[in-house]
Amino acid sequence: MRVAGAVTALEGAIAVIVAVVLAIREAGGHREAAISGYGTAAWFGIIGAGVLVGGIALLTGRRWGRAIAVVAQILLLPVAYALLTDSHQPWFGIPLAIAALAVLVLIFSPASTRWLVGEYEPEGPEAGGRRPRKR
């Protein structure tokens, strides 16, 4: 789960860096006809920060980061596909697809699932077969 968290945090950090670069380019006078530099930078910054926080949460053993990581990877798979097909940029699409698929495999592996439900397992023979929920 920590590897999945590290990859997710890296993806979030890259998005935050892209946001900074876009904001600097816009401030420097570079204009795009189809997009707003500041708006795109804000979008990358907000989404990237959320993904970064989710990755850090997984790295520090917090279970709630798993949901953020899963959603991020599911959203990145179509992006990777578009990079491979419509954009003809396999140098970006292939690593992105590999990273997204690897994180999904790691998150849904048996060891990760055991880690996720570990908090809800009985604490011993005195539990009497009940599965107490802890908060």
GROMACS .gro file of N, CA, C and O in nm:
model
  540
    1MET      N    1   0.083  -0.118   0.000
    1MET     CA    2   0.000   0.000   0.000
    1MET      C    3   0.088   0.126   0.000
    1MET      O    4   0.050   0.226  -0.056
    2ARG      N    5   0.203   0.115   0.060
    2ARG     CA    6   0.292   0.231   0.064
    2ARG      C    7   0.346   0.265  -0.075
    2ARG      O    8   0.362   0.383  -0.107
    3VAL      N    9   0.371   0.165  -0.157
    3VAL     CA   10   0.417   0.191  -0.294
    3VAL      C   11   0.306   0.262  -0.372
    3VAL      O   12   0.331   0.359  -0.444
    4ALA      N   13   0.183   0.214  -0.356
    4ALA     CA   14   0.069   0.280  -0.421
    4ALA      C   15   0.058   0.424  -0.373
    4ALA      O   16   0.030   0.516  -0.452
    5GLY      N   17   0.079   0.446  -0.244
    5GLY     CA   18   0.075   0.581  -0.190
    5GLY      C   19   0.186   0.669  -0.245
    5GLY      O   20   0.164   0.786  -0.277
    6ALA      N   21   0.304   0.611  -0.261
    6ALA     CA   22   0.416   0.688  -0.316
    6ALA      C   23   0.390   0.728  -0.461
    6ALA      O   24   0.416   0.843  -0.500
    7VAL      N   25   0.339   0.636  -0.540
    7VAL     CA   26   0.310   0.666  -0.681
    7VAL      C   27   0.198   0.770  -0.690
    7VAL      O   28   0.207   0.865  -0.769
    8THR      N   29   0.097   0.756  -0.607
    8THR     CA   30  -0.014   0.852  -0.607
    8THR      C   31   0.035   0.989  -0.564
    8THR      O   32  -0.002   1.091  -0.624
    9ALA      N   33   0.118   0.993  -0.462
    9ALA     CA   34   0.174   1.122  -0.418
    9ALA      C   35   0.259   1.185  -0.527
    9ALA      O   36   0.255   1.306  -0.549
   10LEU      N   37   0.335   1.103  -0.599
   10LEU     CA   38   0.416   1.153  -0.710
   10LEU      C   39   0.327   1.211  -0.819
   10LEU      O   40   0.356   1.318  -0.873
   11GLU      N   41   0.218   1.144  -0.851
   11GLU     CA   42   0.125   1.196  -0.952
   11GLU      C   43   0.068   1.330  -0.908
   11GLU      O   44   0.058   1.424  -0.988
   12GLY      N   45   0.031   1.340  -0.782
   12GLY     CA   46  -0.020   1.467  -0.730
   12GLY      C   47   0.084   1.577  -0.734
   12GLY      O   48   0.054   1.691  -0.769
   13ALA      N   49   0.207   1.542  -0.698
   13ALA     CA   50   0.315   1.641  -0.700
   13ALA      C   51   0.342   1.690  -0.842
   13ALA      O   52   0.364   1.810  -0.864
   14ILE      N   53   0.337   1.601  -0.939
   14ILE     CA   54   0.358   1.641  -1.079
   14ILE      C   55   0.247   1.736  -1.122
   14ILE      O   56   0.273   1.837  -1.189
   15ALA      N   57   0.123   1.709  -1.082
   15ALA     CA   58   0.012   1.798  -1.118
   15ALA      C   59   0.029   1.936  -1.054
   15ALA      O   60   0.002   2.037  -1.118
   16VAL      N   61   0.076   1.941  -0.931
   16VAL     CA   62   0.100   2.070  -0.865
   16VAL      C   63   0.213   2.145  -0.936
   16VAL      O   64   0.203   2.268  -0.957
   17ILE      N   65   0.317   2.075  -0.978
   17ILE     CA   66   0.427   2.138  -1.053
   17ILE      C   67   0.375   2.193  -1.186
   17ILE      O   68   0.411   2.304  -1.226
   18VAL      N   69   0.291   2.117  -1.254
   18VAL     CA   70   0.231   2.164  -1.380
   18VAL      C   71   0.150   2.291  -1.353
   18VAL      O   72   0.155   2.386  -1.432
   19ALA      N   73   0.077   2.295  -1.244
   19ALA     CA   74   0.000   2.414  -1.209
   19ALA      C   75   0.089   2.536  -1.193
   19ALA      O   76   0.058   2.645  -1.244
   20VAL      N   77   0.201   2.518  -1.125
   20VAL     CA   78   0.294   2.629  -1.105
   20VAL      C   79   0.352   2.675  -1.239
   20VAL      O   80   0.360   2.795  -1.267
   21VAL      N   81   0.391   2.580  -1.323
   21VAL     CA   82   0.447   2.614  -1.455
   21VAL      C   83   0.344   2.689  -1.539
   21VAL      O   84   0.377   2.790  -1.604
   22LEU      N   85   0.219   2.642  -1.539
   22LEU     CA   86   0.115   2.709  -1.616
   22LEU      C   87   0.091   2.851  -1.566
   22LEU      O   88   0.072   2.944  -1.644
   23ALA      N   89   0.091   2.870  -1.434
   23ALA     CA   90   0.071   3.004  -1.378
   23ALA      C   91   0.188   3.096  -1.413
   23ALA      O   92   0.166   3.213  -1.449
   24ILE      N   93   0.309   3.044  -1.409
   24ILE     CA   94   0.426   3.124  -1.444
   24ILE      C   95   0.423   3.163  -1.592
   24ILE      O   96   0.452   3.277  -1.629
   25ARG      N   97   0.385   3.066  -1.676
   25ARG     CA   98   0.376   3.095  -1.821
   25ARG      C   99   0.272   3.203  -1.847
   25ARG      O  100   0.293   3.293  -1.928
   26GLU      N  101   0.158   3.192  -1.782
   26GLU     CA  102   0.052   3.291  -1.802
   26GLU      C  103   0.097   3.428  -1.753
   26GLU      O  104   0.072   3.530  -1.818
   27ALA      N  105   0.163   3.432  -1.637
   27ALA     CA  106   0.213   3.559  -1.584
   27ALA      C  107   0.320   3.619  -1.675
   27ALA      O  108   0.334   3.741  -1.682
   28GLY      N  109   0.394   3.533  -1.745
   28GLY     CA  110   0.498   3.580  -1.835
   28GLY      C  111   0.447   3.627  -1.970
   28GLY      O  112   0.524   3.667  -2.056
   29GLY      N  113   0.314   3.617  -1.991
   29GLY     CA  114   0.258   3.670  -2.114
   29GLY      C  115   0.225   3.565  -2.219
   29GLY      O  116   0.174   3.598  -2.325
   30HIS      N  117   0.251   3.439  -2.191
   30HIS     CA  118   0.218   3.334  -2.288
   30HIS      C  119   0.067   3.310  -2.284
   30HIS      O  120   0.011   3.282  -2.181
   31ARG      N  121   0.004   3.320  -2.399
   31ARG     CA  122  -0.141   3.304  -2.406
   31ARG      C  123  -0.175   3.185  -2.494
   31ARG      O  124  -0.114   3.163  -2.596
   32GLU      N  125  -0.276   3.112  -2.451
   32GLU     CA  126  -0.330   3.001  -2.530
   32GLU      C  127  -0.467   3.044  -2.582
   32GLU      O  128  -0.545   3.106  -2.509
   33ALA      N  129  -0.498   3.007  -2.704
   33ALA     CA  130  -0.627   3.045  -2.762
   33ALA      C  131  -0.741   2.961  -2.705
   33ALA      O  132  -0.852   3.010  -2.689
   34ALA      N  133  -0.714   2.834  -2.674
   34ALA     CA  134  -0.821   2.743  -2.636
   34ALA      C  135  -0.843   2.731  -2.485
   34ALA      O  136  -0.948   2.686  -2.442
   35ILE      N  137  -0.745   2.770  -2.404
   35ILE     CA  138  -0.758   2.752  -2.260
   35ILE      C  139  -0.718   2.878  -2.186
   35ILE      O  140  -0.647   2.963  -2.240
   36SER      N  141  -0.761   2.886  -2.062
   36SER     CA  142  -0.717   2.993  -1.974
   36SER      C  143  -0.599   2.940  -1.892
   36SER      O  144  -0.614   2.840  -1.823
   37GLY      N  145  -0.487   3.006  -1.899
   37GLY     CA  146  -0.369   2.960  -1.826
   37GLY      C  147  -0.391   2.956  -1.676
   37GLY      O  148  -0.357   2.858  -1.610
   38TYR      N  149  -0.452   3.061  -1.621
   38TYR     CA  150  -0.476   3.064  -1.477
   38TYR      C  151  -0.583   2.963  -1.436
   38TYR      O  152  -0.573   2.899  -1.332
   39GLY      N  153  -0.687   2.951  -1.516
   39GLY     CA  154  -0.793   2.855  -1.485
   39GLY      C  155  -0.742   2.711  -1.489
   39GLY      O  156  -0.772   2.631  -1.401
   40THR      N  157  -0.662   2.680  -1.591
   40THR     CA  158  -0.605   2.546  -1.600
   40THR      C  159  -0.507   2.522  -1.486
   40THR      O  160  -0.503   2.412  -1.429
   41ALA      N  161  -0.430   2.624  -1.453
   41ALA     CA  162  -0.336   2.612  -1.340
   41ALA      C  163  -0.412   2.587  -1.210
   41ALA      O  164  -0.371   2.502  -1.130
   42ALA      N  165  -0.522   2.658  -1.191
   42ALA     CA  166  -0.602   2.637  -1.069
   42ALA      C  167  -0.658   2.496  -1.066
   42ALA      O  168  -0.654   2.430  -0.961
   43TRP      N  169  -0.708   2.447  -1.180
   43TRP     CA  170  -0.763   2.312  -1.185
   43TRP      C  171  -0.656   2.209  -1.152
   43TRP      O  172  -0.677   2.121  -1.068
   44PHE      N  173  -0.539   2.220  -1.216
   44PHE     CA  174  -0.429   2.127  -1.187
   44PHE      C  175  -0.385   2.138  -1.041
   44PHE      O  176  -0.352   2.038  -0.977
   45GLY      N  177  -0.381   2.260  -0.988
   45GLY     CA  178  -0.338   2.279  -0.850
   45GLY      C  179  -0.434   2.216  -0.750
   45GLY      O  180  -0.392   2.147  -0.656
   46ILE      N  181  -0.563   2.237  -0.770
   46ILE     CA  182  -0.662   2.184  -0.676
   46ILE      C  183  -0.667   2.032  -0.683
   46ILE      O  184  -0.660   1.963  -0.580
   47ILE      N  185  -0.680   1.978  -0.804
   47ILE     CA  186  -0.686   1.833  -0.820
   47ILE      C  187  -0.554   1.769  -0.777
   47ILE      O  188  -0.552   1.668  -0.706
   48GLY      N  189  -0.443   1.828  -0.820
   48GLY     CA  190  -0.312   1.774  -0.784
   48GLY      C  191  -0.288   1.774  -0.635
   48GLY      O  192  -0.234   1.678  -0.579
   49ALA      N  193  -0.329   1.880  -0.567
   49ALA     CA  194  -0.312   1.886  -0.422
   49ALA      C  195  -0.395   1.778  -0.353
   49ALA      O  196  -0.347   1.714  -0.259
   50GLY      N  197  -0.515   1.756  -0.402
   50GLY     CA  198  -0.598   1.650  -0.345
   50GLY      C  199  -0.537   1.513  -0.363
   50GLY      O  200  -0.536   1.431  -0.270
   51VAL      N  201  -0.484   1.486  -0.482
   51VAL     CA  202  -0.421   1.357  -0.508
   51VAL      C  203  -0.293   1.344  -0.425
   51VAL      O  204  -0.264   1.237  -0.371
   52LEU      N  205  -0.218   1.451  -0.413
   52LEU     CA  206  -0.097   1.449  -0.331
   52LEU      C  207  -0.131   1.418  -0.186
   52LEU      O  208  -0.066   1.334  -0.122
   53VAL      N  209  -0.234   1.481  -0.133
   53VAL     CA  210  -0.275   1.455   0.005
   53VAL      C  211  -0.321   1.309   0.021
   53VAL      O  212  -0.289   1.243   0.120
   54GLY      N  213  -0.394   1.257  -0.078
   54GLY     CA  214  -0.436   1.116  -0.073
   54GLY      C  215  -0.318   1.021  -0.073
   54GLY      O  216  -0.316   0.922   0.001
   55GLY      N  217  -0.217   1.051  -0.155
   55GLY     CA  218  -0.097   0.968  -0.158
   55GLY      C  219  -0.020   0.973  -0.027
   55GLY      O  220   0.026   0.870   0.024
   56ILE      N  221  -0.010   1.092   0.029
   56ILE     CA  222   0.059   1.105   0.158
   56ILE      C  223  -0.019   1.032   0.267
   56ILE      O  224   0.040   0.969   0.356
   57ALA      N  225  -0.152   1.037   0.259
   57ALA     CA  226  -0.234   0.964   0.356
   57ALA      C  227  -0.203   0.815   0.350
   57ALA      O  228  -0.189   0.749   0.454
   58LEU      N  229  -0.193   0.759   0.231
   58LEU     CA  230  -0.159   0.617   0.219
   58LEU      C  231  -0.019   0.589   0.272
   58LEU      O  232   0.004   0.487   0.337
   59LEU      N  233   0.074   0.678   0.243
   59LEU     CA  234   0.210   0.660   0.293
   59LEU      C  235   0.217   0.659   0.444
   59LEU      O  236   0.301   0.591   0.503
   60THR      N  237   0.127   0.733   0.507
   60THR     CA  238   0.128   0.742   0.653
   60THR      C  239   0.028   0.647   0.719
   60THR      O  240   0.004   0.656   0.838
   61GLY      N  241  -0.031   0.556   0.639
   61GLY     CA  242  -0.116   0.452   0.694
   61GLY      C  243  -0.260   0.491   0.719
   61GLY      O  244  -0.330   0.425   0.794
   62ARG      N  245  -0.306   0.596   0.655
   62ARG     CA  246  -0.446   0.636   0.671
   62ARG      C  247  -0.528   0.573   0.558
   62ARG      O  248  -0.499   0.593   0.442
   63ARG      N  249  -0.633   0.505   0.595
   63ARG     CA  250  -0.713   0.429   0.499
   63ARG      C  251  -0.791   0.517   0.402
   63ARG      O  252  -0.819   0.477   0.290
   64TRP      N  253  -0.829   0.636   0.441
   64TRP     CA  254  -0.911   0.722   0.356
   64TRP      C  255  -0.838   0.764   0.229
   64TRP      O  256  -0.903   0.801   0.131
   65GLY      N  257  -0.709   0.757   0.227
   65GLY     CA  258  -0.633   0.793   0.106
   65GLY      C  259  -0.655   0.695  -0.008
   65GLY      O  260  -0.633   0.728  -0.126
   66ARG      N  261  -0.702   0.574   0.026
   66ARG     CA  262  -0.725   0.472  -0.076
   66ARG      C  263  -0.832   0.516  -0.176
   66ARG      O  264  -0.818   0.495  -0.297
   67ALA      N  265  -0.938   0.575  -0.129
   67ALA     CA  266  -1.046   0.620  -0.218
   67ALA      C  267  -0.997   0.725  -0.316
   67ALA      O  268  -1.028   0.720  -0.436
   68ILE      N  269  -0.918   0.818  -0.267
   68ILE     CA  270  -0.864   0.922  -0.355
   68ILE      C  271  -0.773   0.860  -0.460
   68ILE      O  272  -0.779   0.895  -0.578
   69ALA      N  273  -0.690   0.766  -0.418
   69ALA     CA  274  -0.598   0.700  -0.512
   69ALA      C  275  -0.674   0.623  -0.619
   69ALA      O  276  -0.639   0.628  -0.737
   70VAL      N  277  -0.779   0.551  -0.580
   70VAL     CA  278  -0.857   0.473  -0.677
   70VAL      C  279  -0.922   0.566  -0.779
   70VAL      O  280  -0.914   0.542  -0.900
   71VAL      N  281  -0.986   0.671  -0.733
   71VAL     CA  282  -1.053   0.764  -0.824
   71VAL      C  283  -0.952   0.829  -0.918
   71VAL      O  284  -0.975   0.841  -1.039
   72ALA      N  285  -0.837   0.869  -0.864
   72ALA     CA  286  -0.735   0.932  -0.948
   72ALA      C  287  -0.687   0.837  -1.058
   72ALA      O  288  -0.673   0.878  -1.174
   73GLN      N  289  -0.664   0.712  -1.025
   73GLN     CA  290  -0.615   0.617  -1.125
   73GLN      C  291  -0.721   0.588  -1.230
   73GLN      O  292  -0.690   0.577  -1.350
   74ILE      N  293  -0.846   0.576  -1.187
   74ILE     CA  294  -0.954   0.551  -1.283
   74ILE      C  295  -0.967   0.669  -1.379
   74ILE      O  296  -0.994   0.652  -1.498
   75LEU      N  297  -0.947   0.791  -1.330
   75LEU     CA  298  -0.954   0.908  -1.416
   75LEU      C  299  -0.831   0.922  -1.506
   75LEU      O  300  -0.839   0.979  -1.615
   76LEU      N  301  -0.718   0.869  -1.462
   76LEU     CA  302  -0.596   0.879  -1.543
   76LEU      C  303  -0.592   0.777  -1.656
   76LEU      O  304  -0.523   0.799  -1.756
   77LEU      N  305  -0.663   0.667  -1.644
   77LEU     CA  306  -0.661   0.567  -1.752
   77LEU      C  307  -0.714   0.622  -1.885
   77LEU      O  308  -0.650   0.600  -1.988
   78PRO      N  309  -0.827   0.693  -1.889
   78PRO     CA  310  -0.869   0.752  -2.017
   78PRO      C  311  -0.771   0.857  -2.070
   78PRO      O  312  -0.755   0.874  -2.191
   79VAL      N  313  -0.705   0.928  -1.978
   79VAL     CA  314  -0.605   1.026  -2.020
   79VAL      C  315  -0.489   0.954  -2.089
   79VAL      O  316  -0.441   0.997  -2.195
   80ALA      N  317  -0.445   0.844  -2.031
   80ALA     CA  318  -0.338   0.765  -2.092
   80ALA      C  319  -0.381   0.713  -2.228
   80ALA      O  320  -0.303   0.716  -2.325
   81TYR      N  321  -0.504   0.667  -2.239
   81TYR     CA  322  -0.555   0.618  -2.366
   81TYR      C  323  -0.555   0.729  -2.471
   81TYR      O  324  -0.517   0.708  -2.586
   82ALA      N  325  -0.600   0.848  -2.432
   82ALA     CA  326  -0.602   0.961  -2.525
   82ALA      C  327  -0.460   0.999  -2.568
   82ALA      O  328  -0.437   1.033  -2.684
   83LEU      N  329  -0.366   0.991  -2.475
   83LEU     CA  330  -0.227   1.020  -2.511
   83LEU      C  331  -0.173   0.918  -2.610
   83LEU      O  332  -0.093   0.951  -2.697
   84LEU      N  333  -0.215   0.794  -2.596
   84LEU     CA  334  -0.168   0.689  -2.686
   84LEU      C  335  -0.235   0.694  -2.823
   84LEU      O  336  -0.173   0.660  -2.924
   85THR      N  337  -0.360   0.735  -2.829
   85THR     CA  338  -0.434   0.728  -2.955
   85THR      C  339  -0.445   0.865  -3.022
   85THR      O  340  -0.376   0.892  -3.119
   86ASP      N  341  -0.530   0.951  -2.971
   86ASP     CA  342  -0.558   1.079  -3.036
   86ASP      C  343  -0.438   1.173  -3.038
   86ASP      O  344  -0.414   1.241  -3.137
   87SER      N  345  -0.363   1.177  -2.930
   87SER     CA  346  -0.251   1.271  -2.920
   87SER      C  347  -0.122   1.217  -2.979
   87SER      O  348  -0.027   1.293  -2.999
   88HIS      N  349  -0.114   1.087  -3.000
   88HIS     CA  350   0.007   1.024  -3.055
   88HIS      C  351   0.131   1.059  -2.972
   88HIS      O  352   0.235   1.094  -3.026
   89GLN      N  353   0.117   1.047  -2.840
   89GLN     CA  354   0.228   1.075  -2.750
   89GLN      C  355   0.253   0.955  -2.659
   89GLN      O  356   0.230   0.960  -2.538
   90PRO      N  357   0.306   0.847  -2.716
   90PRO     CA  358   0.325   0.725  -2.635
   90PRO      C  359   0.428   0.743  -2.525
   90PRO      O  360   0.423   0.671  -2.426
   91TRP      N  361   0.519   0.840  -2.537
   91TRP     CA  362   0.621   0.859  -2.433
   91TRP      C  363   0.559   0.909  -2.304
   91TRP      O  364   0.618   0.894  -2.197
   92PHE      N  365   0.441   0.967  -2.313
   92PHE     CA  366   0.367   1.007  -2.194
   92PHE      C  367   0.258   0.906  -2.158
   92PHE      O  368   0.234   0.878  -2.041
   93GLY      N  369   0.191   0.854  -2.260
   93GLY     CA  370   0.077   0.765  -2.238
   93GLY      C  371   0.114   0.631  -2.177
   93GLY      O  372   0.045   0.582  -2.088
   94ILE      N  373   0.222   0.571  -2.226
   94ILE     CA  374   0.261   0.438  -2.176
   94ILE      C  375   0.300   0.442  -2.029
   94ILE      O  376   0.248   0.363  -1.949
   95PRO      N  377   0.391   0.532  -1.987
   95PRO     CA  378   0.423   0.535  -1.842
   95PRO      C  379   0.302   0.569  -1.755
   95PRO      O  380   0.288   0.513  -1.646
   96LEU      N  381   0.215   0.657  -1.804
   96LEU     CA  382   0.097   0.693  -1.726
   96LEU      C  383   0.004   0.572  -1.711
   96LEU      O  384  -0.046   0.545  -1.601
   97ALA      N  385  -0.017   0.499  -1.819
   97ALA     CA  386  -0.102   0.380  -1.813
   97ALA      C  387  -0.043   0.275  -1.720
   97ALA      O  388  -0.115   0.214  -1.639
   98ILE      N  389   0.087   0.253  -1.729
   98ILE     CA  390   0.153   0.156  -1.642
   98ILE      C  391   0.140   0.196  -1.496
   98ILE      O  392   0.109   0.113  -1.410
   99ALA      N  393   0.163   0.324  -1.467
   99ALA     CA  394   0.153   0.371  -1.328
   99ALA      C  395   0.011   0.356  -1.275
   99ALA      O  396  -0.009   0.308  -1.163
  100ALA      N  397  -0.088   0.396  -1.354
  100ALA     CA  398  -0.227   0.388  -1.308
  100ALA      C  399  -0.269   0.243  -1.286
  100ALA      O  400  -0.330   0.211  -1.183
  101LEU      N  401  -0.234   0.156  -1.379
  101LEU     CA  402  -0.269   0.014  -1.362
  101LEU      C  403  -0.195  -0.048  -1.244
  101LEU      O  404  -0.253  -0.127  -1.169
  102ALA      N  405  -0.068  -0.012  -1.227
  102ALA     CA  406   0.010  -0.067  -1.116
  102ALA      C  407  -0.049  -0.026  -0.981
  102ALA      O  408  -0.060  -0.108  -0.890
  103VAL      N  409  -0.088   0.099  -0.969
  103VAL     CA  410  -0.148   0.146  -0.844
  103VAL      C  411  -0.280   0.074  -0.817
  103VAL      O  412  -0.305   0.031  -0.704
  104LEU      N  413  -0.362   0.056  -0.920
  104LEU     CA  414  -0.489  -0.016  -0.900
  104LEU      C  415  -0.464  -0.160  -0.858
  104LEU      O  416  -0.533  -0.211  -0.769
  105VAL      N  417  -0.366  -0.225  -0.920
  105VAL     CA  418  -0.333  -0.363  -0.881
  105VAL      C  419  -0.284  -0.367  -0.737
  105VAL      O  420  -0.326  -0.452  -0.658
  106LEU      N  421  -0.198  -0.273  -0.700
  106LEU     CA  422  -0.147  -0.269  -0.563
  106LEU      C  423  -0.257  -0.241  -0.461
  106LEU      O  424  -0.261  -0.301  -0.354
  107ILE      N  425  -0.348  -0.151  -0.495
  107ILE     CA  426  -0.453  -0.114  -0.402
  107ILE      C  427  -0.552  -0.229  -0.380
  107ILE      O  428  -0.603  -0.248  -0.270
  108PHE      N  429  -0.577  -0.308  -0.485
  108PHE     CA  430  -0.674  -0.416  -0.473
  108PHE      C  431  -0.608  -0.552  -0.453
  108PHE      O  432  -0.675  -0.655  -0.464
  109SER      N  433  -0.480  -0.555  -0.421
  109SER     CA  434  -0.413  -0.682  -0.395
  109SER      C  435  -0.464  -0.740  -0.262
  109SER      O  436  -0.513  -0.667  -0.176
  110PRO      N  437  -0.450  -0.872  -0.245
  110PRO     CA  438  -0.498  -0.932  -0.119
  110PRO      C  439  -0.433  -0.872   0.005
  110PRO      O  440  -0.500  -0.851   0.106
  111ALA      N  441  -0.304  -0.843  -0.002
  111ALA     CA  442  -0.236  -0.785   0.115
  111ALA      C  443  -0.294  -0.648   0.150
  111ALA      O  444  -0.314  -0.616   0.267
  112SER      N  445  -0.322  -0.567   0.050
  112SER     CA  446  -0.379  -0.435   0.075
  112SER      C  447  -0.521  -0.445   0.129
  112SER      O  448  -0.560  -0.368   0.216
  113THR      N  449  -0.596  -0.540   0.078
  113THR     CA  450  -0.732  -0.560   0.127
  113THR      C  451  -0.731  -0.606   0.272
  113THR      O  452  -0.811  -0.560   0.353
  114ARG      N  453  -0.637  -0.695   0.307
  114ARG     CA  454  -0.624  -0.738   0.447
  114ARG      C  455  -0.588  -0.619   0.535
  114ARG      O  456  -0.639  -0.605   0.646
  115TRP      N  457  -0.498  -0.534   0.488
  115TRP     CA  458  -0.460  -0.415   0.564
  115TRP      C  459  -0.581  -0.325   0.585
  115TRP      O  460  -0.604  -0.271   0.693
  116LEU      N  461  -0.662  -0.310   0.481
  116LEU     CA  462  -0.777  -0.222   0.489
  116LEU      C  463  -0.880  -0.271   0.590
  116LEU      O  464  -0.934  -0.193   0.667
  117VAL      N  465  -0.907  -0.401   0.593
  117VAL     CA  466  -1.008  -0.454   0.683
  117VAL      C  467  -0.951  -0.496   0.818
  117VAL      O  468  -1.025  -0.539   0.905
  118GLY      N  469  -0.821  -0.482   0.837
  118GLY     CA  470  -0.758  -0.524   0.961
  118GLY      C  471  -0.816  -0.459   1.084
  118GLY      O  472  -0.822  -0.519   1.191
  119GLU      N  473  -0.864  -0.338   1.071
  119GLU     CA  474  -0.921  -0.266   1.185
  119GLU      C  475  -1.052  -0.330   1.230
  119GLU      O  476  -1.093  -0.315   1.344
  120TYR      N  477  -1.117  -0.403   1.143
  120TYR     CA  478  -1.249  -0.457   1.173
  120TYR      C  479  -1.248  -0.606   1.206
  120TYR      O  480  -1.353  -0.664   1.223
  121GLU      N  481  -1.132  -0.667   1.216
  121GLU     CA  482  -1.125  -0.809   1.248
  121GLU      C  483  -1.142  -0.831   1.397
  121GLU      O  484  -1.113  -0.743   1.478
  122PRO      N  485  -1.189  -0.949   1.436
  122PRO     CA  486  -1.203  -0.979   1.580
  122PRO      C  487  -1.067  -0.971   1.649
  122PRO      O  488  -0.965  -1.000   1.589
  123GLU      N  489  -1.070  -0.934   1.774
  123GLU     CA  490  -0.946  -0.914   1.847
  123GLU      C  491  -0.895  -1.038   1.918
  123GLU      O  492  -0.795  -1.033   1.986
  124GLY      N  493  -0.961  -1.149   1.906
  124GLY     CA  494  -0.914  -1.270   1.970
  124GLY      C  495  -1.029  -1.362   2.002
  124GLY      O  496  -1.143  -1.338   1.963
  125PRO      N  497  -1.001  -1.468   2.078
  125PRO     CA  498  -1.105  -1.564   2.108
  125PRO      C  499  -1.219  -1.505   2.192
  125PRO      O  500  -1.331  -1.550   2.184
  126GLU      N  501  -1.190  -1.402   2.269
  126GLU     CA  502  -1.295  -1.342   2.351
  126GLU      C  503  -1.396  -1.266   2.266
  126GLU      O  504  -1.503  -1.229   2.314
  127ALA      N  505  -1.367  -1.242   2.139
  127ALA     CA  506  -1.462  -1.170   2.052
  127ALA      C  507  -1.582  -1.256   2.018
  127ALA      O  508  -1.684  -1.204   1.975
  128GLY      N  509  -1.572  -1.389   2.036
  128GLY     CA  510  -1.686  -1.478   2.018
  128GLY      C  511  -1.740  -1.480   1.877
  128GLY      O  512  -1.859  -1.497   1.858
  129GLY      N  513  -1.653  -1.462   1.779
  129GLY     CA  514  -1.698  -1.467   1.641
  129GLY      C  515  -1.761  -1.338   1.592
  129GLY      O  516  -1.795  -1.323   1.477
  130ARG      N  517  -1.780  -1.243   1.683
  130ARG     CA  518  -1.836  -1.114   1.641
  130ARG      C  519  -1.725  -1.032   1.578
  130ARG      O  520  -1.608  -1.047   1.607
  131ARG      N  521  -1.762  -0.942   1.492
  131ARG     CA  522  -1.667  -0.854   1.427
  131ARG      C  523  -1.695  -0.711   1.473
  131ARG      O  524  -1.772  -0.639   1.410
  132PRO      N  525  -1.633  -0.671   1.583
  132PRO     CA  526  -1.660  -0.535   1.634
  132PRO      C  527  -1.604  -0.430   1.539
  132PRO      O  528  -1.499  -0.447   1.480
  133ARG      N  529  -1.678  -0.322   1.525
  133ARG     CA  530  -1.632  -0.211   1.441
  133ARG      C  531  -1.568  -0.108   1.532
  133ARG      O  532  -1.627  -0.061   1.626
  134LYS      N  533  -1.448  -0.073   1.500
  134LYS     CA  534  -1.377   0.030   1.575
  134LYS      C  535  -1.380   0.159   1.496
  134LYS      O  536  -1.384   0.160   1.375
  135ARG      N  537  -1.370   0.266   1.566
  135ARG     CA  538  -1.365   0.396   1.498
  135ARG      C  539  -1.242   0.468   1.539
  135ARG      O  540  -1.187   0.469   1.634
   0.00000   0.00000   0.00000
